[in-house]
Amino acid sequence: MKKISILNTVRGFTLIEILIVVAIIAILAGSVLVGFGPAQRQGRDTRRISDLRQVQNALGLYYAKCGYYPGAVQAGSACASFLSINSWSSLTSTLTGSNIGTKQIPNDPTSGNNYLYGTDATGSSYVLGAVLEDRNNPVLQNGPQVSTFGVNCGATTFTYCIEF
């Protein structure tokens, strides 16, 4: 009788080898994601500052049409009188509904956060604010350290403000 020899021709990776490769990839991916954290915070802060400039332009259009900034009531104005602007959503609906050509007002890129807005009683000046994530952002060091129209600005609250 002839002996049949069966050779093990199946070749591949062992479970241990696959697990080692997966672990190395996970470590590399984790270190890359940790390195992106500060860059992402700075990017969101830059967007916040840019968004406030866009809203400032929309407020300028509103003022040119109405003669005052939202949140104050002016007798004889062609614009609707909005006495209470107490949230970002009410400012957004006021600006988009005032027929100044603005269809969308930006909001904070972080979910659950909103920008800040306050105006004086006459509607002649306002302040816009955004809470920044990067606590060492240079714009916080140069800005005012005051509370204006209910918006606390400055490095102690990490709030960047534009006053007009």
N, CA, C and O of each residue as an XYZ file, in Angstrom:
656
protein
N       0.826     -1.139      0.000
C       0.000      0.000      0.000
C       0.894      1.232      0.000
O       1.933      1.283      0.658
N       0.472      2.165     -0.721
C       1.224      3.374     -0.897
C       0.740      4.424      0.102
O      -0.464      4.605      0.288
N       1.705      5.128      0.755
C       1.362      6.180      1.706
C       1.112      7.488      0.957
O       1.883      7.898      0.089
N       0.032      8.107      1.319
C      -0.279      9.400      0.712
C       0.114     10.469      1.721
O      -0.339     10.486      2.866
N       0.936     11.315      1.267
C       1.375     12.374      2.161
C       0.628     13.651      1.793
O       0.630     14.093      0.644
N       0.004     14.215      2.787
C      -0.760     15.446      2.583
C       0.075     16.601      3.124
O       0.408     16.673      4.306
N       0.385     17.469      2.227
C       1.151     18.647      2.626
C       0.194     19.772      3.006
O      -0.857     19.968      2.396
N       0.588     20.470      3.998
C      -0.209     21.620      4.421
C       0.101     22.780      3.484
O       1.098     23.480      3.662
N      -0.749     22.980      2.496
C      -0.506     24.010      1.495
C      -1.253     25.304      1.812
O      -1.106     26.285      1.083
N      -2.031     25.330      2.856
C      -2.759     26.530      3.220
C      -1.816     27.443      4.000
O      -1.308     27.092      5.065
N      -1.606     28.624      3.429
C      -0.731     29.582      4.091
C      -1.543     30.859      4.317
O      -2.410     31.206      3.516
N      -1.251     31.540      5.404
C      -1.953     32.775      5.727
C      -1.397     33.376      7.000
O      -0.340     32.981      7.493
N      -2.134     34.338      7.517
C      -1.712     34.997      8.737
C      -2.370     34.331      9.928
O      -3.496     33.841      9.846
N      -1.661     34.324     11.015
C      -2.244     33.778     12.237
C      -3.053     34.876     12.922
O      -2.922     36.056     12.597
N      -3.863     34.483     13.843
C      -4.688     35.433     14.589
C      -3.810     36.419     15.362
O      -4.145     37.601     15.444
N      -2.731     35.971     15.910
C      -1.820     36.836     16.665
C      -1.226     37.908     15.751
O      -1.149     39.075     16.136
N      -0.815     37.530     14.569
C      -0.235     38.502     13.645
C      -1.248     39.580     13.244
O      -0.904     40.759     13.154
N      -2.482     39.174     13.008
C      -3.532     40.129     12.644
C      -3.810     41.079     13.803
O      -3.968     42.281     13.589
N      -3.871     40.560     15.018
C      -4.129     41.398     16.184
C      -3.009     42.411     16.413
O      -3.275     43.544     16.812
N      -1.789     42.024     16.172
C      -0.658     42.942     16.329
C      -0.744     44.081     15.313
O      -0.510     45.240     15.656
N      -1.074     43.756     14.075
C      -1.207     44.793     13.048
C      -2.346     45.745     13.390
O      -2.190     46.958     13.249
N      -3.485     45.227     13.836
C      -4.625     46.064     14.212
C      -4.248     46.975     15.375
O      -4.612     48.151     15.374
N      -3.533     46.461     16.360
C      -3.116     47.267     17.508
C      -2.183     48.389     17.085
O      -2.305     49.509     17.581
N      -1.261     48.115     16.186
C      -0.335     49.149     15.702
C      -1.101     50.241     14.948
O      -0.829     51.427     15.134
N      -2.044     49.853     14.108
C      -2.853     50.829     13.369
C      -3.676     51.678     14.334
O      -3.801     52.886     14.136
N      -4.236     51.068     15.368
C      -5.034     51.811     16.348
C      -4.169     52.825     17.098
O      -4.608     53.951     17.336
N      -2.966     52.446     17.468
C      -2.067     53.375     18.172
C      -1.700     54.548     17.277
O      -1.701     55.691     17.734
N      -1.388     54.289     16.017
C      -1.046     55.364     15.085
C      -2.237     56.296     14.836
O      -2.079     57.516     14.807
N      -3.411     55.724     14.659
C      -4.605     56.543     14.425
C      -4.916     57.404     15.638
O      -5.291     58.567     15.491
N      -4.767     56.852     16.825
C      -5.012     57.618     18.043
C      -4.064     58.786     18.199
O      -4.475     59.874     18.600
N      -2.801     58.570     17.885
C      -1.832     59.662     18.018
C      -2.076     60.756     16.979
O      -1.841     61.931     17.262
N      -2.539     60.396     15.794
C      -2.844     61.391     14.770
C      -4.062     62.216     15.190
O      -4.056     63.436     15.031
N      -5.094     61.582     15.717
C      -6.292     62.302     16.130
C      -6.018     63.241     17.291
O      -6.596     64.327     17.348
N      -5.160     62.856     18.209
C      -4.809     63.728     19.322
C      -4.082     64.961     18.804
O      -4.271     66.055     19.334
N      -3.269     64.803     17.796
C      -2.546     65.929     17.216
C      -3.441     66.912     16.495
O      -3.081     68.083     16.380
N      -4.595     66.485     16.002
C      -5.512     67.361     15.288
C      -6.393     68.186     16.217
O      -6.994     69.160     15.763
N      -6.495     67.843     17.485
C      -7.382     68.529     18.429
C      -7.182     70.029     18.481
O      -8.143     70.769     18.273
N      -5.962     70.520     18.751
C      -5.763     71.971     18.807
C      -6.044     72.665     17.477
O      -6.573     73.776     17.464
N      -5.706     72.044     16.386
C      -5.967     72.649     15.072
C      -7.466     72.765     14.820
O      -7.925     73.746     14.236
N      -8.229     71.767     15.260
C      -9.676     71.826     15.080
C     -10.286     72.935     15.938
O     -11.180     73.646     15.479
N      -9.813     73.090     17.181
C     -10.313     74.163     18.045
C     -10.013     75.532     17.434
O     -10.876     76.409     17.422
N      -8.806     75.714     16.935
C      -8.435     76.991     16.323
C      -9.260     77.252     15.068
O      -9.634     78.392     14.794
N      -9.540     76.211     14.315
C     -10.371     76.359     13.116
C     -11.791     76.774     13.445
O     -12.363     77.636     12.777
N     -12.367     76.158     14.484
C     -13.720     76.543     14.896
C     -13.740     77.971     15.430
O     -14.699     78.704     15.186
N     -12.692     78.379     16.158
C     -12.626     79.755     16.656
C     -12.519     80.757     15.514
O     -13.137     81.820     15.563
N     -11.747     80.431     14.496
C     -11.631     81.302     13.327
C     -12.981     81.427     12.634
O     -13.356     82.509     12.182
N     -13.705     80.324     12.552
C     -15.036     80.367     11.947
C     -15.974     81.234     12.782
O     -16.776     81.983     12.224
N     -15.886     81.144     14.110
C     -16.743     81.955     14.970
C     -16.512     83.449     14.711
O     -17.464     84.219     14.588
N     -15.248     83.845     14.629
C     -14.925     85.251     14.395
C     -15.441     85.688     13.023
O     -15.972     86.789     12.882
N     -15.290     84.839     12.027
C     -15.794     85.140     10.688
C     -17.320     85.234     10.682
O     -17.888     86.111     10.029
N     -17.980     84.334     11.406
C     -19.443     84.370     11.488
C     -19.927     85.685     12.102
O     -20.909     86.262     11.636
N     -19.246     86.157     13.139
C     -19.654     87.413     13.766
C     -19.508     88.576     12.792
O     -20.315     89.506     12.814
N     -18.492     88.534     11.943
C     -18.319     89.587     10.923
C     -19.477     89.540      9.910
O     -19.945     90.585      9.457
N     -19.936     88.336      9.559
C     -21.069     88.207      8.645
C     -22.343     88.770      9.273
O     -23.120     89.460      8.613
N     -22.547     88.464     10.560
C     -23.727     88.980     11.250
C     -23.629     90.497     11.373
O     -24.637     91.199     11.286
N     -22.415     91.000     11.574
C     -22.214     92.439     11.635
C     -22.641     93.095     10.317
O     -23.240     94.171     10.326
N     -22.339     92.458      9.199
C     -22.780     92.976      7.899
C     -24.299     92.971      7.789
O     -24.890     93.930      7.292
N     -24.935     91.893      8.251
C     -26.401     91.812      8.213
C     -27.021     92.880      9.118
O     -28.042     93.473      8.768
N     -26.415     93.124     10.262
C     -26.926     94.167     11.155
C     -26.774     95.552     10.512
O     -27.620     96.426     10.701
N     -25.706     95.739      9.763
C     -25.535     97.001      9.040
C     -26.620     97.211      7.993
O     -27.118     98.324      7.823
N     -26.985     96.144      7.294
C     -28.079     96.226      6.322
C     -29.404     96.529      7.017
O     -30.202     97.328      6.527
N     -29.629     95.889      8.153
C     -30.859     96.116      8.917
C     -30.919     97.576      9.364
O     -31.964     98.218      9.262
N     -29.798     98.098      9.858
C     -29.753     99.483     10.327
C     -29.998    100.461      9.165
O     -30.696    101.463      9.321
N     -29.418    100.155      8.012
C     -29.613    101.019      6.848
C     -31.084    101.068      6.436
O     -31.569    102.103      5.978
N     -31.783     99.962      6.596
C     -33.192     99.918      6.219
C     -34.094    100.513      7.297
O     -35.026    101.259      6.995
N     -33.810    100.175      8.561
C     -34.736    100.507      9.643
C     -34.345    101.744     10.449
O     -35.207    102.409     11.025
N     -33.058    102.052     10.492
C     -32.622    103.197     11.283
C     -32.263    102.854     12.720
O     -31.932    103.743     13.504
N     -32.322    101.595     13.068
C     -31.951    101.126     14.405
C     -31.606     99.649     14.324
O     -31.942     98.980     13.346
N     -30.939     99.142     15.345
C     -30.580     97.726     15.403
C     -31.698     96.927     16.062
O     -32.441     97.481     16.872
N     -31.839     95.643     15.739
C     -32.921     94.835     16.315
C     -32.862     94.820     17.844
O     -31.791     94.776     18.450
N     -34.042     94.859     18.434
C     -34.155     94.815     19.886
C     -34.649     96.119     20.463
O     -34.943     96.189     21.657
N     -34.747     97.144     19.661
C     -35.259     98.440     20.100
C     -36.491     98.777     19.254
O     -36.654     98.264     18.148
N     -37.328     99.619     19.774
C     -38.540    100.008     19.070
C     -38.420    101.477     18.684
O     -38.133    102.326     19.528
N     -38.636    101.765     17.439
C     -38.599    103.148     16.954
C     -39.961    103.478     16.362
O     -40.474    102.752     15.510
N     -40.531    104.564     16.816
C     -41.837    104.991     16.300
C     -41.692    105.444     14.853
O     -40.716    106.102     14.496
N     -42.651    105.095     14.040
C     -42.677    105.534     12.650
C     -41.706    104.788     11.747
O     -41.485    105.222     10.617
N     -41.127    103.704     12.191
C     -40.184    102.959     11.371
C     -40.929    102.056     10.406
O     -42.013    101.557     10.710
N     -40.337    101.854      9.242
C     -40.925    100.952      8.250
C     -40.733     99.495      8.651
O     -41.371     98.607      8.085
N     -39.866     99.243      9.614
C     -39.574     97.874     10.040
C     -40.499     97.469     11.174
O     -41.025     98.310     11.903
N     -40.684     96.177     11.304
C     -41.482     95.656     12.408
C     -40.764     95.963     13.719
O     -39.535     95.959     13.774
N     -41.507     96.220     14.735
C     -40.927     96.542     16.034
C     -40.732     95.268     16.836
O     -41.701     94.610     17.215
N     -39.492     94.925     17.091
C     -39.170     93.759     17.883
C     -38.602     94.246     19.198
O     -37.444     94.659     19.276
N     -39.417     94.196     20.217
C     -39.005     94.751     21.500
C     -38.036     93.853     22.234
O     -37.159     94.340     22.947
N     -38.177     92.562     22.075
C     -37.383     91.638     22.875
C     -36.571     90.700     21.992
O     -37.115     89.776     21.388
N     -35.277     90.942     21.923
C     -34.359     90.016     21.269
C     -33.572     89.379     22.402
O     -32.546     89.909     22.831
N     -34.052     88.248     22.882
C     -33.440     87.634     24.058
C     -32.735     86.314     23.753
O     -32.302     85.616     24.670
N     -32.619     85.976     22.490
C     -31.910     84.753     22.116
C     -31.370     84.906     20.706
O     -31.790     85.783     19.951
N     -30.433     84.036     20.368
C     -29.849     84.082     19.025
C     -30.893     83.712     17.974
O     -30.880     84.252     16.868
N     -31.788     82.801     18.313
C     -32.815     82.400     17.346
C     -33.777     83.549     17.053
O     -34.236     83.685     15.919
N     -34.095     84.383     18.056
C     -34.979     85.525     17.780
C     -34.259     86.573     16.934
O     -34.892     87.217     16.098
N     -32.954     86.761     17.127
C     -32.196     87.669     16.262
C     -32.155     87.118     14.839
O     -32.313     87.864     13.872
N     -31.942     85.811     14.719
C     -31.898     85.176     13.405
C     -33.212     85.361     12.660
O     -33.216     85.724     11.484
N     -34.327     85.112     13.341
C     -35.627     85.261     12.677
C     -35.919     86.724     12.349
O     -36.569     87.012     11.344
N     -35.449     87.644     13.183
C     -35.643     89.064     12.894
C     -34.871     89.480     11.643
O     -35.419     90.155     10.771
N     -33.608     89.082     11.553
C     -32.787     89.479     10.403
C     -33.246     88.811      9.110
O     -33.305     89.459      8.065
N     -33.571     87.523      9.172
C     -33.985     86.833      7.947
C     -35.389     87.242      7.512
O     -35.723     87.138      6.332
N     -36.209     87.702      8.444
C     -37.572     88.100      8.102
C     -37.735     89.575      7.798
O     -38.857     90.034      7.588
N     -36.649     90.329      7.766
C     -36.760     91.779      7.583
C     -36.574     92.226      6.131
O     -36.532     93.427      5.861
N     -36.464     91.292      5.203
C     -36.324     91.604      3.777
C     -35.120     92.487      3.472
O     -35.221     93.451      2.712
N     -33.989     92.150      4.068
C     -32.759     92.890      3.775
C     -31.856     92.091      2.843
O     -30.742     92.518      2.540
N     -32.325     90.943      2.393
C     -31.563     90.110      1.475
C     -30.744     89.031      2.162
O     -29.963     88.334      1.515
N     -30.914     88.892      3.438
C     -30.190     87.875      4.200
C     -31.125     86.701      4.435
O     -32.169     86.839      5.072
N     -30.740     85.558      3.917
C     -31.581     84.369      4.046
C     -31.139     83.450      5.170
O     -31.929     82.642      5.660
N     -29.870     83.567      5.587
C     -29.356     82.648      6.600
C     -28.366     83.391      7.495
O     -27.518     84.143      7.013
N     -28.485     83.171      8.786
C     -27.573     83.740      9.778
C     -26.798     82.577     10.386
O     -27.405     81.609     10.842
N     -25.460     82.654     10.402
C     -24.680     81.530     10.935
C     -24.855     81.372     12.437
O     -25.183     82.317     13.155
N     -24.626     80.153     12.881
C     -24.682     79.847     14.311
C     -23.375     79.170     14.714
O     -22.592     78.768     13.854
N     -23.145     79.046     15.987
C     -21.917     78.449     16.508
C     -21.729     77.043     15.940
O     -22.684     76.267     15.884
N     -20.495     76.704     15.514
C     -20.262     75.382     14.919
C     -20.367     74.222     15.903
O     -20.494     73.070     15.487
N     -20.317     74.509     17.199
C     -20.448     73.459     18.201
C     -21.918     73.303     18.563
O     -22.591     74.279     18.893
N     -22.400     72.099     18.501
C     -23.805     71.820     18.787
C     -24.153     72.223     20.215
O     -23.421     71.917     21.156
N     -25.278     72.914     20.360
C     -25.744     73.315     21.681
C     -25.269     74.692     22.111
O     -25.753     75.213     23.116
N     -24.340     75.298     21.386
C     -23.862     76.643     21.712
C     -24.443     77.654     20.734
O     -24.696     77.333     19.573
N     -24.649     78.868     21.208
C     -25.146     79.950     20.368
C     -24.263     81.174     20.554
O     -23.584     81.313     21.571
N     -24.276     82.046     19.579
C     -23.610     83.325     19.709
C     -24.444     84.225     20.611
O     -25.584     83.903     20.946
N     -23.867     85.348     20.997
C     -24.527     86.265     21.928
C     -24.790     87.599     21.234
O     -24.021     88.024     20.372
N     -25.888     88.256     21.620
C     -26.242     89.551     21.041
C     -26.888     90.400     22.119
O     -27.678     89.911     22.926
N     -26.543     91.667     22.122
C     -27.178     92.626     23.016
C     -27.200     93.991     22.364
O     -26.304     94.328     21.590
N     -28.221     94.781     22.673
C     -28.344     96.126     22.124
C     -28.790     97.079     23.212
O     -29.343     96.660     24.229
N     -28.548     98.362     22.996
C     -29.005     99.356     23.967
C     -30.489     99.638     23.726
O     -31.074     99.134     22.768
N     -31.087    100.436     24.591
C     -32.527    100.689     24.527
C     -32.935    101.479     23.296
O     -34.076    101.368     22.848
N     -32.040    102.268     22.744
C     -32.395    103.092     21.587
C     -32.107    102.401     20.258
O     -32.562    102.868     19.214
N     -31.372    101.317     20.276
C     -31.036    100.616     19.045
C     -29.926    101.292     18.261
O     -29.804    101.086     17.053
N     -29.113    102.098     18.938
C     -28.037    102.806     18.241
C     -26.700    102.081     18.318
O     -25.771    102.441     17.595
N     -26.579    101.080     19.168
C     -25.341    100.296     19.247
C     -25.659     98.876     19.710
O     -26.727     98.606     20.259
N     -24.715     97.987     19.477
C     -24.915     96.580     19.810
C     -23.577     95.936     20.139
O     -22.518     96.532     19.946
N     -23.646     94.720     20.636
C     -22.467     93.895     20.864
C     -22.806     92.471     20.423
O     -23.888     91.957     20.709
N     -21.861     91.849     19.722
C     -21.956     90.439     19.329
C     -20.866     89.686     20.076
O     -19.768     90.211     20.255
N     -21.148     88.475     20.510
C     -20.146     87.702     21.233
C     -20.159     86.237     20.849
O     -21.181     85.684     20.442
N     -18.984     85.619     20.991
C     -18.842     84.180     20.749
C     -17.857     83.634     21.777
O     -16.782     84.198     21.981
N     -18.231     82.535     22.418
C     -17.340     81.876     23.374
C     -16.344     81.045     22.586
O     -16.732     80.177     21.804
N     -15.047     81.311     22.791
C     -13.984     80.630     22.051
C     -13.497     79.411     22.822
O     -13.519     79.391     24.053
N     -13.062     78.404     22.093
C     -12.545     77.175     22.705
C     -11.077     77.294     23.099
O     -10.662     76.770     24.132
N     -10.290     77.985     22.273
C      -8.861     78.137     22.532
C      -8.682     79.233     23.571
O      -8.800     80.418     23.261
N      -8.400     78.835     24.796
C      -8.311     79.775     25.917
C      -7.134     80.733     25.790
O      -7.119     81.769     26.455
N      -6.149     80.418     24.955
C      -4.983     81.272     24.764
C      -5.046     82.053     23.460
O      -4.023     82.550     22.988
N      -6.211     82.167     22.880
C      -6.369     82.878     21.624
C      -5.996     84.349     21.822
O      -6.492     84.991     22.748
N      -5.130     84.886     20.964
C      -4.695     86.278     21.136
C      -5.815     87.308     21.080
O      -5.690     88.374     21.683
N      -6.904     87.023     20.374
C      -7.988     88.003     20.296
C      -8.657     88.213     21.646
O      -9.253     89.264     21.886
N      -8.566     87.231     22.524
C      -9.128     87.388     23.864
C      -8.304     88.353     24.707
O      -8.851     89.050     25.561
N      -7.010     88.400     24.478
C      -6.142     89.262     25.263
C      -6.291     90.722     24.857
O      -6.060     91.618     25.669
N      -6.675     90.968     23.608
C      -6.760     92.341     23.111
C      -8.144     92.954     23.290
O      -8.303     94.170     23.186
N      -9.135     92.128     23.556
C     -10.497     92.625     23.620
C     -10.837     93.250     24.957
O     -10.072     93.139     25.915
N     -11.986     93.907     25.023
C     -12.415     94.546     26.264
C     -12.793     93.514     27.327
O     -13.202     92.399     27.004
N     -12.656     93.888     28.566
C     -13.011     93.034     29.694
C     -14.236     93.633     30.386
O     -14.168     93.996     31.560
N     -15.322     93.734     29.687
C     -16.494     94.422     30.212
C     -17.758     93.616     29.941
O     -17.763     92.648     29.181
N     -18.821     94.053     30.591
C     -20.146     93.519     30.308
C     -20.927     94.621     29.607
O     -21.192     95.674     30.186
N     -21.290     94.368     28.359
C     -21.982     95.371     27.571
C     -23.317     94.804     27.095
O     -23.360     93.757     26.449
N     -24.384     95.488     27.412
C     -25.735     95.099     26.990
C     -26.045     93.646     27.345
O     -26.728     92.953     26.591
N     -25.549     93.192     28.479
C     -25.824     91.841     28.942
C     -24.890     90.772     28.416
O     -25.092     89.595     28.712
N     -23.866     91.139     27.642
C     -22.896     90.181     27.111
C     -21.572     90.403     27.831
O     -20.987     91.483     27.746
N     -21.102     89.384     28.537
C     -19.833     89.474     29.257
C     -18.696     89.139     28.307
O     -18.609     88.022     27.797
N     -17.825     90.112     28.073
C     -16.740     89.959     27.107
C     -15.402     89.873     27.826
O     -15.225     90.425     28.912
N     -14.459     89.167     27.196
C     -13.090     89.190     27.684
C     -12.501     87.839     27.976
O     -13.141     86.804     27.791
N     -11.255     87.866     28.442
C     -10.489     86.650     28.678
C     -11.014     85.852     29.865
O     -10.826     84.637     29.915
N     -11.662     86.501     30.811
C     -12.152     85.758     31.974
C     -13.348     84.882     31.618
O     -13.545     83.831     32.227
N     -14.147     85.299     30.640
C     -15.287     84.490     30.198
C     -15.014     83.780     28.898
O     -15.867     83.041     28.406
N     -13.818     83.992     28.317
C     -13.410     83.384     27.034
C     -14.360     83.789     25.910
O     -14.586     83.021     24.974
N     -14.915     85.003     26.007
C     -15.875     85.481     25.033
C     -15.264     86.596     24.196
O     -14.860     87.634     24.719
N     -15.204     86.367     22.893
C     -14.742     87.383     21.943
C     -15.948     88.233     21.562
O     -17.010     87.701     21.236
N     -15.786     89.542     21.602
C     -16.910     90.433     21.308
C     -16.562     91.454     20.235
O     -15.417     91.887     20.097
N     -17.587     91.821     19.485
C     -17.512     92.919     18.538
C     -18.545     93.942     19.012
O     -19.734     93.640     19.105
N     -18.081     95.139     19.305
C     -18.980     96.201     19.743
C     -19.089     97.241     18.648
O     -18.104     97.591     17.998
N     -20.309     97.730     18.454
C     -20.498     98.766     17.462
C     -21.494     99.769     17.993
O     -21.810    100.744     17.312
